[in-house]
């Protein structure tokens, strides 16, 4: 019997976990394993009104894998990174407008780090308007291809860049901004990710710039079409936040984005990232 009470939120992605006291999440490896299984099955787990404190959030994430500490220093608790457009709460806030486009985290790392395994967000403050976090299954994106497409796309490779994702929200960068974006190396990934489990997913989203060996505009049109099909409204779970909610997603199996919210919104999510241990291959 599963340790978790799980209710699916849509047919393809997202499930709600209820009846779980926040302190239960911190020190129980069996629960960590159950959460990872449920994540693999559902892509996203929602813990409504959990009111997890930041320290407990980091301890919970430790049950799931190694924690990303590369962005420490923005919050007093190590392992917590504030996601907000408010520059007084996060000096790198300008980059976060790119979260408004569908993406997979970690496709353009500074080195050769693997994409993150899972990410936890807890709502400290919410937007009055907009600011939902939306999710679509990237496994589903592959599964809905027909046999001919699975065959044709199986060998395609795609170049991802920070510039591609930043340009979508900042099409007219200053030379300094452009130089900063370009200092991040580009990364070539297969379009179809064959996971260790044997499942396959599509690697799409804002960082995907062009298809190797294809006319640039033709490749971009293909990527845009695949993204549209993956994120059709009936395939999306949109989480409308209340303060105290915690959501975790499987970054290897979902695309996500924030619905736009105003630049001066108080919205603040506390994020903890579990490092990945599987390359895109
Ligand atoms: C992220 C992200 C979406 C949101 O933290 O990686 O994309 O809704 N956040 O804030
Ligand atoms: Mn993200």
mmCIF file of C-alpha atoms and ligand atoms in Angstrom:
data_model
loop_
_atom_site.group_PDB
_atom_site.id
_atom_site.type_symbol
_atom_site.label_atom_id
_atom_site.label_comp_id
_atom_site.label_asym_id
_atom_site.label_seq_id
_atom_site.Cartn_x
_atom_site.Cartn_y
_atom_site.Cartn_z
ATOM 1 C CA UNK A 1 0.000 0.000 0.000
ATOM 2 C CA UNK A 2 1.271 3.456 -0.834
ATOM 3 C CA UNK A 3 2.219 5.710 2.047
ATOM 4 C CA UNK A 4 0.567 8.615 0.233
ATOM 5 C CA UNK A 5 -3.063 9.537 -0.431
ATOM 6 C CA UNK A 6 -3.069 10.622 -4.072
ATOM 7 C CA UNK A 7 -5.831 12.111 -6.243
ATOM 8 C CA UNK A 8 -5.135 12.760 -9.910
ATOM 9 C CA UNK A 9 -5.790 16.346 -11.028
ATOM 10 C CA UNK A 10 -5.953 15.763 -14.789
ATOM 11 C CA UNK A 11 -5.783 12.682 -17.012
ATOM 12 C CA UNK A 12 -2.156 13.284 -18.014
ATOM 13 C CA UNK A 13 -0.290 15.300 -15.387
ATOM 14 C CA UNK A 14 -0.538 16.325 -11.744
ATOM 15 C CA UNK A 15 -1.845 14.766 -8.563
ATOM 16 C CA UNK A 16 -2.786 16.132 -5.181
ATOM 17 C CA UNK A 17 -1.360 14.639 -2.008
ATOM 18 C CA UNK A 18 -3.491 15.173 1.071
ATOM 19 C CA UNK A 19 -3.455 14.017 4.695
ATOM 20 C CA UNK A 20 0.268 14.530 5.091
ATOM 21 C CA UNK A 21 1.570 16.565 8.026
ATOM 22 C CA UNK A 22 4.557 18.736 6.986
ATOM 23 C CA UNK A 23 6.879 17.281 9.619
ATOM 24 C CA UNK A 24 6.279 13.784 8.174
ATOM 25 C CA UNK A 25 8.150 14.810 5.043
ATOM 26 C CA UNK A 26 11.429 15.648 6.712
ATOM 27 C CA UNK A 27 12.892 12.526 8.232
ATOM 28 C CA UNK A 28 11.407 9.484 6.540
ATOM 29 C CA UNK A 29 13.356 7.802 3.713
ATOM 30 C CA UNK A 30 10.405 5.470 2.958
ATOM 31 C CA UNK A 31 8.254 8.520 2.353
ATOM 32 C CA UNK A 32 10.967 10.014 0.124
ATOM 33 C CA UNK A 33 10.920 6.856 -1.999
ATOM 34 C CA UNK A 34 7.113 6.973 -2.171
ATOM 35 C CA UNK A 35 7.243 10.618 -3.290
ATOM 36 C CA UNK A 36 9.755 9.781 -6.042
ATOM 37 C CA UNK A 37 7.528 6.929 -7.273
ATOM 38 C CA UNK A 38 4.457 9.163 -7.249
ATOM 39 C CA UNK A 39 6.416 11.854 -9.099
ATOM 40 C CA UNK A 40 7.452 9.405 -11.802
ATOM 41 C CA UNK A 41 3.793 8.406 -12.212
ATOM 42 C CA UNK A 42 2.230 11.876 -12.068
ATOM 43 C CA UNK A 43 4.896 14.419 -13.081
ATOM 44 C CA UNK A 44 3.686 16.926 -10.502
ATOM 45 C CA UNK A 45 2.586 16.563 -6.888
ATOM 46 C CA UNK A 46 0.596 19.281 -5.163
ATOM 47 C CA UNK A 47 0.525 19.546 -1.363
ATOM 48 C CA UNK A 48 -2.209 22.098 -0.690
ATOM 49 C CA UNK A 49 -1.751 24.349 2.341
ATOM 50 C CA UNK A 50 1.195 22.365 3.687
ATOM 51 C CA UNK A 51 2.846 25.442 5.278
ATOM 52 C CA UNK A 52 6.242 23.781 5.106
ATOM 53 C CA UNK A 53 8.915 25.954 6.676
ATOM 54 C CA UNK A 54 12.065 26.556 4.596
ATOM 55 C CA UNK A 55 14.326 24.350 6.724
ATOM 56 C CA UNK A 56 11.828 21.468 6.583
ATOM 57 C CA UNK A 57 11.548 21.952 2.816
ATOM 58 C CA UNK A 58 15.299 21.486 2.418
ATOM 59 C CA UNK A 59 15.227 18.420 4.675
ATOM 60 C CA UNK A 60 12.341 16.955 2.686
ATOM 61 C CA UNK A 61 14.293 17.475 -0.545
ATOM 62 C CA UNK A 62 17.278 15.688 0.962
ATOM 63 C CA UNK A 63 15.155 12.518 1.013
ATOM 64 C CA UNK A 64 14.888 12.811 -2.767
ATOM 65 C CA UNK A 65 18.531 13.350 -3.696
ATOM 66 C CA UNK A 66 21.376 15.855 -3.508
ATOM 67 C CA UNK A 67 20.371 19.499 -3.180
ATOM 68 C CA UNK A 68 21.531 22.287 -5.491
ATOM 69 C CA UNK A 69 23.528 24.821 -3.488
ATOM 70 C CA UNK A 70 24.851 26.791 -6.473
ATOM 71 C CA UNK A 71 22.403 29.657 -5.870
ATOM 72 C CA UNK A 72 22.854 29.884 -2.104
ATOM 73 C CA UNK A 73 23.148 33.331 -0.563
ATOM 74 C CA UNK A 74 19.832 34.752 -1.770
ATOM 75 C CA UNK A 75 17.997 33.449 1.307
ATOM 76 C CA UNK A 76 19.137 32.835 4.914
ATOM 77 C CA UNK A 77 18.409 29.096 4.649
ATOM 78 C CA UNK A 78 20.964 27.213 2.508
ATOM 79 C CA UNK A 79 19.235 25.339 -0.315
ATOM 80 C CA UNK A 80 16.431 27.925 -0.635
ATOM 81 C CA UNK A 81 16.240 30.274 -3.629
ATOM 82 C CA UNK A 82 13.507 32.913 -3.846
ATOM 83 C CA UNK A 83 11.669 32.996 -7.193
ATOM 84 C CA UNK A 84 10.269 36.514 -7.569
ATOM 85 C CA UNK A 85 10.405 39.451 -9.970
ATOM 86 C CA UNK A 86 11.071 41.749 -6.997
ATOM 87 C CA UNK A 87 14.729 42.824 -7.258
ATOM 88 C CA UNK A 88 14.839 43.625 -3.543
ATOM 89 C CA UNK A 89 14.232 39.925 -2.795
ATOM 90 C CA UNK A 90 16.391 38.468 -5.584
ATOM 91 C CA UNK A 91 19.153 40.376 -7.360
ATOM 92 C CA UNK A 92 18.869 38.098 -10.446
ATOM 93 C CA UNK A 93 15.121 38.697 -10.754
ATOM 94 C CA UNK A 94 15.414 40.024 -14.332
ATOM 95 C CA UNK A 95 16.300 36.557 -15.641
ATOM 96 C CA UNK A 96 13.176 35.058 -14.125
ATOM 97 C CA UNK A 97 10.825 36.627 -16.669
ATOM 98 C CA UNK A 98 11.942 33.754 -18.887
ATOM 99 C CA UNK A 99 9.861 31.479 -16.626
ATOM 100 C CA UNK A 100 6.813 32.864 -18.517
ATOM 101 C CA UNK A 101 7.612 30.560 -21.439
ATOM 102 C CA UNK A 102 7.317 26.777 -21.408
ATOM 103 C CA UNK A 103 10.652 25.246 -20.467
ATOM 104 C CA UNK A 104 12.582 22.428 -18.834
ATOM 105 C CA UNK A 105 15.031 23.606 -16.187
ATOM 106 C CA UNK A 106 18.720 22.999 -16.669
ATOM 107 C CA UNK A 107 18.939 22.527 -20.462
ATOM 108 C CA UNK A 108 21.666 25.190 -20.649
ATOM 109 C CA UNK A 109 23.903 24.641 -17.612
ATOM 110 C CA UNK A 110 27.128 26.585 -17.121
ATOM 111 C CA UNK A 111 29.105 23.317 -17.299
ATOM 112 C CA UNK A 112 28.028 19.787 -18.112
ATOM 113 C CA UNK A 113 25.624 19.343 -15.206
ATOM 114 C CA UNK A 114 22.637 17.089 -15.816
ATOM 115 C CA UNK A 115 19.154 18.617 -15.754
ATOM 116 C CA UNK A 116 17.669 18.801 -12.290
ATOM 117 C CA UNK A 117 15.722 15.794 -11.054
ATOM 118 C CA UNK A 118 12.980 17.634 -9.214
ATOM 119 C CA UNK A 119 12.060 21.090 -8.050
ATOM 120 C CA UNK A 120 9.982 22.176 -5.082
ATOM 121 C CA UNK A 121 8.221 25.526 -4.874
ATOM 122 C CA UNK A 122 6.364 26.771 -1.805
ATOM 123 C CA UNK A 123 4.229 29.899 -1.996
ATOM 124 C CA UNK A 124 5.272 32.656 0.401
ATOM 125 C CA UNK A 125 3.271 35.354 -1.362
ATOM 126 C CA UNK A 126 0.984 35.002 -4.347
ATOM 127 C CA UNK A 127 0.025 37.207 -7.284
ATOM 128 C CA UNK A 128 -3.412 38.780 -7.283
ATOM 129 C CA UNK A 129 -3.587 38.306 -11.029
ATOM 130 C CA UNK A 130 -1.861 35.550 -13.001
ATOM 131 C CA UNK A 131 1.137 33.717 -11.559
ATOM 132 C CA UNK A 132 -0.314 30.224 -11.837
ATOM 133 C CA UNK A 133 2.326 27.580 -12.503
ATOM 134 C CA UNK A 134 1.405 25.403 -15.468
ATOM 135 C CA UNK A 135 2.602 21.906 -16.269
ATOM 136 C CA UNK A 136 2.440 19.550 -19.251
ATOM 137 C CA UNK A 137 3.898 16.065 -19.543
ATOM 138 C CA UNK A 138 6.952 15.768 -21.793
ATOM 139 C CA UNK A 139 6.480 11.969 -21.797
ATOM 140 C CA UNK A 140 2.957 12.644 -23.086
ATOM 141 C CA UNK A 141 4.490 14.915 -25.741
ATOM 142 C CA UNK A 142 6.404 11.925 -27.107
ATOM 143 C CA UNK A 143 3.591 9.426 -26.681
ATOM 144 C CA UNK A 144 1.170 11.471 -28.762
ATOM 145 C CA UNK A 145 3.463 11.345 -31.830
ATOM 146 C CA UNK A 146 2.434 8.918 -34.543
ATOM 147 C CA UNK A 147 4.760 6.052 -35.457
ATOM 148 C CA UNK A 148 6.186 7.852 -38.454
ATOM 149 C CA UNK A 149 7.025 10.931 -36.350
ATOM 150 C CA UNK A 150 8.597 8.790 -33.618
ATOM 151 C CA UNK A 151 10.780 7.292 -36.307
ATOM 152 C CA UNK A 152 11.686 10.605 -37.985
ATOM 153 C CA UNK A 153 12.297 12.614 -34.829
ATOM 154 C CA UNK A 154 14.239 9.876 -33.056
ATOM 155 C CA UNK A 155 17.532 10.996 -34.590
ATOM 156 C CA UNK A 156 17.081 14.793 -34.431
ATOM 157 C CA UNK A 157 19.350 16.935 -32.298
ATOM 158 C CA UNK A 158 18.538 20.392 -31.005
ATOM 159 C CA UNK A 159 20.801 23.233 -29.891
ATOM 160 C CA UNK A 160 19.705 24.911 -26.659
ATOM 161 C CA UNK A 161 20.927 28.272 -25.437
ATOM 162 C CA UNK A 162 20.333 30.784 -22.685
ATOM 163 C CA UNK A 163 20.137 33.401 -25.405
ATOM 164 C CA UNK A 164 17.157 31.640 -27.039
ATOM 165 C CA UNK A 165 15.172 31.608 -23.801
ATOM 166 C CA UNK A 166 16.089 35.176 -22.794
ATOM 167 C CA UNK A 167 15.365 36.622 -26.242
ATOM 168 C CA UNK A 168 11.750 35.493 -26.054
ATOM 169 C CA UNK A 169 11.097 37.828 -23.131
ATOM 170 C CA UNK A 170 13.794 40.403 -23.919
ATOM 171 C CA UNK A 171 13.969 40.644 -27.728
ATOM 172 C CA UNK A 172 16.050 43.816 -27.721
ATOM 173 C CA UNK A 173 18.991 43.199 -25.376
ATOM 174 C CA UNK A 174 21.773 45.673 -24.692
ATOM 175 C CA UNK A 175 25.229 44.614 -25.929
ATOM 176 C CA UNK A 176 26.173 43.866 -22.293
ATOM 177 C CA UNK A 177 23.131 41.630 -21.799
ATOM 178 C CA UNK A 178 23.823 39.816 -25.039
ATOM 179 C CA UNK A 179 27.463 39.276 -24.081
ATOM 180 C CA UNK A 180 26.370 37.881 -20.701
ATOM 181 C CA UNK A 181 23.889 35.470 -22.306
ATOM 182 C CA UNK A 182 26.481 34.356 -24.839
ATOM 183 C CA UNK A 183 29.068 33.673 -22.177
ATOM 184 C CA UNK A 184 26.925 30.658 -21.248
ATOM 185 C CA UNK A 185 27.830 27.688 -23.492
ATOM 186 C CA UNK A 186 25.164 26.308 -25.834
ATOM 187 C CA UNK A 187 24.216 22.647 -25.466
ATOM 188 C CA UNK A 188 23.147 20.102 -28.051
ATOM 189 C CA UNK A 189 20.526 17.594 -26.882
ATOM 190 C CA UNK A 190 18.574 14.874 -28.646
ATOM 191 C CA UNK A 191 14.952 15.860 -29.295
ATOM 192 C CA UNK A 192 13.877 12.509 -27.886
ATOM 193 C CA UNK A 193 15.251 11.694 -24.435
ATOM 194 C CA UNK A 194 15.431 7.973 -23.731
ATOM 195 C CA UNK A 195 15.399 7.696 -19.965
ATOM 196 C CA UNK A 196 17.041 4.980 -17.890
ATOM 197 C CA UNK A 197 13.560 3.697 -17.151
ATOM 198 C CA UNK A 198 13.082 3.117 -20.888
ATOM 199 C CA UNK A 199 10.422 5.838 -21.120
ATOM 200 C CA UNK A 200 10.871 8.513 -23.774
ATOM 201 C CA UNK A 201 10.122 12.223 -23.595
ATOM 202 C CA UNK A 202 10.554 15.261 -25.832
ATOM 203 C CA UNK A 203 13.110 17.905 -24.859
ATOM 204 C CA UNK A 204 11.395 21.137 -25.875
ATOM 205 C CA UNK A 205 10.833 24.634 -24.534
ATOM 206 C CA UNK A 206 12.231 28.137 -24.482
ATOM 207 C CA UNK A 207 15.899 27.148 -24.545
ATOM 208 C CA UNK A 208 15.477 25.062 -27.737
ATOM 209 C CA UNK A 209 16.926 27.273 -30.466
ATOM 210 C CA UNK A 210 17.292 25.288 -33.694
ATOM 211 C CA UNK A 211 17.440 21.753 -35.082
ATOM 212 C CA UNK A 212 20.872 20.595 -36.215
ATOM 213 C CA UNK A 213 21.095 20.051 -39.977
ATOM 214 C CA UNK A 214 17.710 21.614 -40.706
ATOM 215 C CA UNK A 215 16.922 25.012 -42.193
ATOM 216 C CA UNK A 216 16.774 27.255 -39.088
ATOM 217 C CA UNK A 217 13.226 28.530 -39.696
ATOM 218 C CA UNK A 218 11.971 25.061 -40.613
ATOM 219 C CA UNK A 219 13.463 23.606 -37.443
ATOM 220 C CA UNK A 220 12.001 26.382 -35.325
ATOM 221 C CA UNK A 221 8.570 25.806 -36.859
ATOM 222 C CA UNK A 222 8.841 22.106 -36.017
ATOM 223 C CA UNK A 223 9.860 22.853 -32.420
ATOM 224 C CA UNK A 224 7.013 25.357 -32.061
ATOM 225 C CA UNK A 225 4.486 22.877 -33.455
ATOM 226 C CA UNK A 226 5.655 20.105 -31.118
ATOM 227 C CA UNK A 227 5.483 22.473 -28.151
ATOM 228 C CA UNK A 228 1.963 23.570 -29.111
ATOM 229 C CA UNK A 229 0.819 19.995 -29.337
ATOM 230 C CA UNK A 230 2.463 19.108 -26.008
ATOM 231 C CA UNK A 231 0.853 22.025 -24.187
ATOM 232 C CA UNK A 232 -2.692 21.987 -25.591
ATOM 233 C CA UNK A 233 -4.927 23.406 -22.855
ATOM 234 C CA UNK A 234 -6.556 20.026 -22.185
ATOM 235 C CA UNK A 235 -3.101 18.517 -21.484
ATOM 236 C CA UNK A 236 -2.110 21.162 -18.938
ATOM 237 C CA UNK A 237 -2.450 21.291 -15.173
ATOM 238 C CA UNK A 238 -2.494 24.907 -14.018
ATOM 239 C CA UNK A 239 -1.818 25.442 -10.321
ATOM 240 C CA UNK A 240 -3.519 28.479 -8.821
ATOM 241 C CA UNK A 241 -1.469 29.205 -5.735
ATOM 242 C CA UNK A 242 -2.574 29.865 -2.176
ATOM 243 C CA UNK A 243 -0.014 30.911 0.418
ATOM 244 C CA UNK A 244 1.403 27.774 2.060
ATOM 245 C CA UNK A 245 0.962 25.454 -0.951
ATOM 246 C CA UNK A 246 3.918 23.296 -1.919
ATOM 247 C CA UNK A 247 4.310 21.834 -5.402
ATOM 248 C CA UNK A 248 7.007 19.483 -6.647
ATOM 249 C CA UNK A 249 7.639 18.561 -10.257
ATOM 250 C CA UNK A 250 9.677 15.923 -12.032
ATOM 251 C CA UNK A 251 11.852 18.153 -14.204
ATOM 252 C CA UNK A 252 12.756 15.182 -16.422
ATOM 253 C CA UNK A 253 9.169 14.441 -17.359
ATOM 254 C CA UNK A 254 7.342 17.777 -17.480
ATOM 255 C CA UNK A 255 7.482 21.152 -19.161
ATOM 256 C CA UNK A 256 6.482 24.073 -16.967
ATOM 257 C CA UNK A 257 5.944 27.813 -17.020
ATOM 258 C CA UNK A 258 4.593 30.627 -14.881
ATOM 259 C CA UNK A 259 1.514 32.408 -16.199
ATOM 260 C CA UNK A 260 2.594 36.059 -16.485
ATOM 261 C CA UNK A 261 2.187 38.258 -13.412
ATOM 262 C CA UNK A 262 2.936 41.965 -12.983
ATOM 263 C CA UNK A 263 6.514 43.111 -12.529
ATOM 264 C CA UNK A 264 5.580 44.755 -9.202
ATOM 265 C CA UNK A 265 3.688 41.725 -7.867
ATOM 266 C CA UNK A 266 4.655 40.567 -4.358
ATOM 267 C CA UNK A 267 4.607 36.951 -5.634
ATOM 268 C CA UNK A 268 7.406 35.000 -3.974
ATOM 269 C CA UNK A 269 8.052 31.271 -4.234
ATOM 270 C CA UNK A 270 10.697 29.540 -2.169
ATOM 271 C CA UNK A 271 12.434 27.047 -4.342
ATOM 272 C CA UNK A 272 14.600 24.016 -3.586
ATOM 273 C CA UNK A 273 16.163 22.017 -6.373
ATOM 274 C CA UNK A 274 17.134 18.344 -6.295
ATOM 275 C CA UNK A 275 20.094 17.694 -8.577
ATOM 276 C CA UNK A 276 19.756 15.322 -11.497
ATOM 277 C CA UNK A 277 21.750 12.139 -11.937
ATOM 278 C CA UNK A 278 20.715 11.341 -15.492
ATOM 279 C CA UNK A 279 22.008 12.974 -18.685
ATOM 280 C CA UNK A 280 19.704 13.836 -21.594
ATOM 281 C CA UNK A 281 20.528 11.012 -23.979
HETATM 282 C C1 LIG B 1 11.266 27.763 -11.795
HETATM 283 C C2 LIG B 1 10.061 28.202 -12.510
HETATM 284 C C3 LIG B 1 7.776 28.892 -12.292
HETATM 285 C C4 LIG B 1 6.952 29.742 -11.375
HETATM 286 O O1 LIG B 1 11.407 28.083 -10.607
HETATM 287 O O2 LIG B 1 12.103 27.076 -12.407
HETATM 288 O O3 LIG B 1 9.992 28.031 -13.699
HETATM 289 O O4 LIG B 1 5.718 29.587 -11.431
HETATM 290 N N1 LIG B 1 9.086 28.727 -11.780
HETATM 291 O O5 LIG B 1 7.498 30.557 -10.628
HETATM 292 MN MN1 LIG B 2 11.696 26.724 -14.390
#
